[in-house]
Amino acid sequence: VQLQASGGGLVQSGGSLRLSCVASGSTVNNYDIAWFREAPGKKREGVSCVSRRSGRTYYADSVKDRFTISRDNTKNTVHLQMSNLKPEDTAVYYCAATYGSSWSLDGMNYWGKGTLVTVSS
């Protein structure tokens, strides 16, 4: 599967963005899909994930109640709706897919190129 992330940009603190991860070459339903981010000088960290079977979701504590992950099966896409953005959310955001059971960074089998989100104060 190939993944393409988009939707990043520059937004003011408190604003919103919606990231999209479009899958090609396979059906997104075959995978658990995750979003990671990498801020300047920091390690890549998990942000959110959605399972392929149950729809179970995971959110990092830093984004709970602000970010929402969702699937659009008709468009083979997973979205990350980000609200009430903060300067500390500034990072390159990556979507990734796993056919396994681990949602860790090492557990991902496929990665898309990142999309930059910049939140100004």
PDB file of C-alpha atoms in Angstrom:
ATOM      1  CA  VAL A   1       0.000   0.000   0.000  1.00  0.00           C
ATOM      2  CA  GLN A   2       1.126   3.549  -0.716  1.00  0.00           C
ATOM      3  CA  LEU A   3       0.127   6.363   1.611  1.00  0.00           C
ATOM      4  CA  GLN A   4      -0.105  10.049   0.832  1.00  0.00           C
ATOM      5  CA  ALA A   5      -0.604  12.572   3.613  1.00  0.00           C
ATOM      6  CA  SER A   6      -1.894  16.066   2.940  1.00  0.00           C
ATOM      7  CA  GLY A   7      -3.661  18.956   4.580  1.00  0.00           C
ATOM      8  CA  GLY A   8      -0.865  20.576   6.510  1.00  0.00           C
ATOM      9  CA  GLY A   9      -0.288  24.294   6.584  1.00  0.00           C
ATOM     10  CA  LEU A  10       0.122  27.385   8.698  1.00  0.00           C
ATOM     11  CA  VAL A  11      -2.572  28.132  11.263  1.00  0.00           C
ATOM     12  CA  GLN A  12      -2.892  30.395  14.260  1.00  0.00           C
ATOM     13  CA  SER A  13      -3.093  29.063  17.777  1.00  0.00           C
ATOM     14  CA  GLY A  14      -6.634  27.897  18.471  1.00  0.00           C
ATOM     15  CA  GLY A  15      -7.289  27.130  14.833  1.00  0.00           C
ATOM     16  CA  SER A  16      -8.125  23.874  13.083  1.00  0.00           C
ATOM     17  CA  LEU A  17      -6.776  21.714  10.289  1.00  0.00           C
ATOM     18  CA  ARG A  18      -7.809  18.407   8.788  1.00  0.00           C
ATOM     19  CA  LEU A  19      -5.122  16.050   7.615  1.00  0.00           C
ATOM     20  CA  SER A  20      -5.895  13.323   5.112  1.00  0.00           C
ATOM     21  CA  CYS A  21      -4.099  10.066   4.457  1.00  0.00           C
ATOM     22  CA  VAL A  22      -5.072   8.566   1.110  1.00  0.00           C
ATOM     23  CA  ALA A  23      -4.195   4.945   0.467  1.00  0.00           C
ATOM     24  CA  SER A  24      -3.540   3.429  -2.944  1.00  0.00           C
ATOM     25  CA  GLY A  25      -2.608  -0.020  -4.049  1.00  0.00           C
ATOM     26  CA  SER A  26      -4.698  -1.623  -1.340  1.00  0.00           C
ATOM     27  CA  THR A  27      -7.796  -1.037   0.719  1.00  0.00           C
ATOM     28  CA  VAL A  28      -7.275   1.041   3.837  1.00  0.00           C
ATOM     29  CA  ASN A  29      -9.559  -1.361   5.677  1.00  0.00           C
ATOM     30  CA  ASN A  30      -6.819  -3.980   5.535  1.00  0.00           C
ATOM     31  CA  TYR A  31      -4.675  -1.983   7.964  1.00  0.00           C
ATOM     32  CA  ASP A  32      -4.624  -0.174  11.245  1.00  0.00           C
ATOM     33  CA  ILE A  33      -3.789   3.416  10.341  1.00  0.00           C
ATOM     34  CA  ALA A  34      -1.781   5.708  12.565  1.00  0.00           C
ATOM     35  CA  TRP A  35      -0.642   9.296  12.632  1.00  0.00           C
ATOM     36  CA  PHE A  36       2.777  10.206  13.985  1.00  0.00           C
ATOM     37  CA  ARG A  37       4.504  13.543  14.227  1.00  0.00           C
ATOM     38  CA  GLU A  38       8.062  14.740  14.428  1.00  0.00           C
ATOM     39  CA  ALA A  39       8.817  18.163  15.824  1.00  0.00           C
ATOM     40  CA  PRO A  40      12.175  19.866  15.237  1.00  0.00           C
ATOM     41  CA  GLY A  41      14.807  18.328  17.480  1.00  0.00           C
ATOM     42  CA  LYS A  42      12.420  15.728  18.870  1.00  0.00           C
ATOM     43  CA  LYS A  43      11.780  12.076  18.272  1.00  0.00           C
ATOM     44  CA  ARG A  44       8.862  10.914  16.163  1.00  0.00           C
ATOM     45  CA  GLU A  45       5.879  10.217  18.402  1.00  0.00           C
ATOM     46  CA  GLY A  46       2.529   8.551  18.007  1.00  0.00           C
ATOM     47  CA  VAL A  47      -0.479  10.853  17.854  1.00  0.00           C
ATOM     48  CA  SER A  48      -3.462   8.697  17.026  1.00  0.00           C
ATOM     49  CA  CYS A  49      -4.439   5.355  15.567  1.00  0.00           C
ATOM     50  CA  VAL A  50      -7.581   3.591  14.395  1.00  0.00           C
ATOM     51  CA  SER A  51      -7.992  -0.167  14.139  1.00  0.00           C
ATOM     52  CA  ARG A  52      -9.207  -1.859  10.972  1.00  0.00           C
ATOM     53  CA  ARG A  53     -11.698  -4.215  12.589  1.00  0.00           C
ATOM     54  CA  SER A  54     -13.304  -2.710  15.632  1.00  0.00           C
ATOM     55  CA  GLY A  55     -12.668   0.945  14.881  1.00  0.00           C
ATOM     56  CA  ARG A  56     -10.972   1.267  18.246  1.00  0.00           C
ATOM     57  CA  THR A  57      -9.005   4.475  18.506  1.00  0.00           C
ATOM     58  CA  TYR A  58      -6.003   5.724  20.432  1.00  0.00           C
ATOM     59  CA  TYR A  59      -4.950   9.277  21.185  1.00  0.00           C
ATOM     60  CA  ALA A  60      -1.820  10.555  22.832  1.00  0.00           C
ATOM     61  CA  ASP A  61      -2.585  12.428  26.045  1.00  0.00           C
ATOM     62  CA  SER A  62      -1.306  15.645  24.500  1.00  0.00           C
ATOM     63  CA  VAL A  63      -4.018  15.612  21.806  1.00  0.00           C
ATOM     64  CA  LYS A  64      -6.987  13.998  23.560  1.00  0.00           C
ATOM     65  CA  ASP A  65     -10.209  15.965  23.224  1.00  0.00           C
ATOM     66  CA  ARG A  66      -8.635  18.087  20.475  1.00  0.00           C
ATOM     67  CA  PHE A  67      -7.889  15.605  17.685  1.00  0.00           C
ATOM     68  CA  THR A  68     -10.250  13.089  16.072  1.00  0.00           C
ATOM     69  CA  ILE A  69      -9.256  10.251  13.777  1.00  0.00           C
ATOM     70  CA  SER A  70     -11.781   8.825  11.336  1.00  0.00           C
ATOM     71  CA  ARG A  71     -12.028   6.558   8.334  1.00  0.00           C
ATOM     72  CA  ASP A  72     -13.740   7.368   5.040  1.00  0.00           C
ATOM     73  CA  ASN A  73     -13.929   3.977   3.393  1.00  0.00           C
ATOM     74  CA  THR A  74     -15.582   5.353   0.277  1.00  0.00           C
ATOM     75  CA  LYS A  75     -12.464   7.418  -0.409  1.00  0.00           C
ATOM     76  CA  ASN A  76      -9.923   4.957   0.998  1.00  0.00           C
ATOM     77  CA  THR A  77      -8.837   7.711   3.323  1.00  0.00           C
ATOM     78  CA  VAL A  78      -8.186   8.301   7.009  1.00  0.00           C
ATOM     79  CA  HIS A  79      -8.564  11.816   8.374  1.00  0.00           C
ATOM     80  CA  LEU A  80      -7.107  13.511  11.410  1.00  0.00           C
ATOM     81  CA  GLN A  81      -9.246  16.458  12.452  1.00  0.00           C
ATOM     82  CA  MET A  82      -7.174  18.776  14.621  1.00  0.00           C
ATOM     83  CA  SER A  83      -8.835  21.500  16.658  1.00  0.00           C
ATOM     84  CA  ASN A  84      -7.689  24.044  19.212  1.00  0.00           C
ATOM     85  CA  LEU A  85      -4.190  23.765  17.831  1.00  0.00           C
ATOM     86  CA  LYS A  86      -1.272  24.890  19.943  1.00  0.00           C
ATOM     87  CA  PRO A  87       2.251  25.976  18.983  1.00  0.00           C
ATOM     88  CA  GLU A  88       3.547  22.723  20.471  1.00  0.00           C
ATOM     89  CA  ASP A  89       1.568  20.834  17.812  1.00  0.00           C
ATOM     90  CA  THR A  90       3.976  22.198  15.200  1.00  0.00           C
ATOM     91  CA  ALA A  91       5.570  19.201  13.487  1.00  0.00           C
ATOM     92  CA  VAL A  92       5.737  17.140  10.354  1.00  0.00           C
ATOM     93  CA  TYR A  93       2.841  14.716  10.486  1.00  0.00           C
ATOM     94  CA  TYR A  94       3.129  11.244   8.966  1.00  0.00           C
ATOM     95  CA  CYS A  95       0.527   8.595   8.365  1.00  0.00           C
ATOM     96  CA  ALA A  96       1.485   4.960   8.617  1.00  0.00           C
ATOM     97  CA  ALA A  97      -0.145   1.569   8.252  1.00  0.00           C
ATOM     98  CA  THR A  98       0.314  -1.759   9.954  1.00  0.00           C
ATOM     99  CA  TYR A  99      -1.111  -5.183   9.212  1.00  0.00           C
ATOM    100  CA  GLY A 100       0.117  -6.344  12.595  1.00  0.00           C
ATOM    101  CA  SER A 101      -1.089  -5.658  16.103  1.00  0.00           C
ATOM    102  CA  SER A 102       1.487  -3.174  17.350  1.00  0.00           C
ATOM    103  CA  TRP A 103       0.780   0.522  17.117  1.00  0.00           C
ATOM    104  CA  SER A 104       4.316   1.471  18.000  1.00  0.00           C
ATOM    105  CA  LEU A 105       6.593   3.299  15.602  1.00  0.00           C
ATOM    106  CA  ASP A 106       8.502   0.074  14.956  1.00  0.00           C
ATOM    107  CA  GLY A 107       5.241  -1.775  14.375  1.00  0.00           C
ATOM    108  CA  MET A 108       4.321   0.209  11.290  1.00  0.00           C
ATOM    109  CA  ASN A 109       4.863  -1.503   7.941  1.00  0.00           C
ATOM    110  CA  TYR A 110       4.229   1.378   5.559  1.00  0.00           C
ATOM    111  CA  TRP A 111       4.845   5.115   5.783  1.00  0.00           C
ATOM    112  CA  GLY A 112       3.718   8.056   3.782  1.00  0.00           C
ATOM    113  CA  LYS A 113       5.645  11.248   3.273  1.00  0.00           C
ATOM    114  CA  GLY A 114       4.923  13.857   5.874  1.00  0.00           C
ATOM    115  CA  THR A 115       2.900  17.020   5.785  1.00  0.00           C
ATOM    116  CA  LEU A 116       4.045  20.067   7.735  1.00  0.00           C
ATOM    117  CA  VAL A 117       1.785  21.669  10.322  1.00  0.00           C
ATOM    118  CA  THR A 118       2.894  25.008  11.719  1.00  0.00           C
ATOM    119  CA  VAL A 119       0.943  26.651  14.534  1.00  0.00           C
ATOM    120  CA  SER A 120       1.798  30.267  15.248  1.00  0.00           C
ATOM    121  CA  SER A 121       1.260  31.860  18.648  1.00  0.00           C
TER     122      SER A 121
END
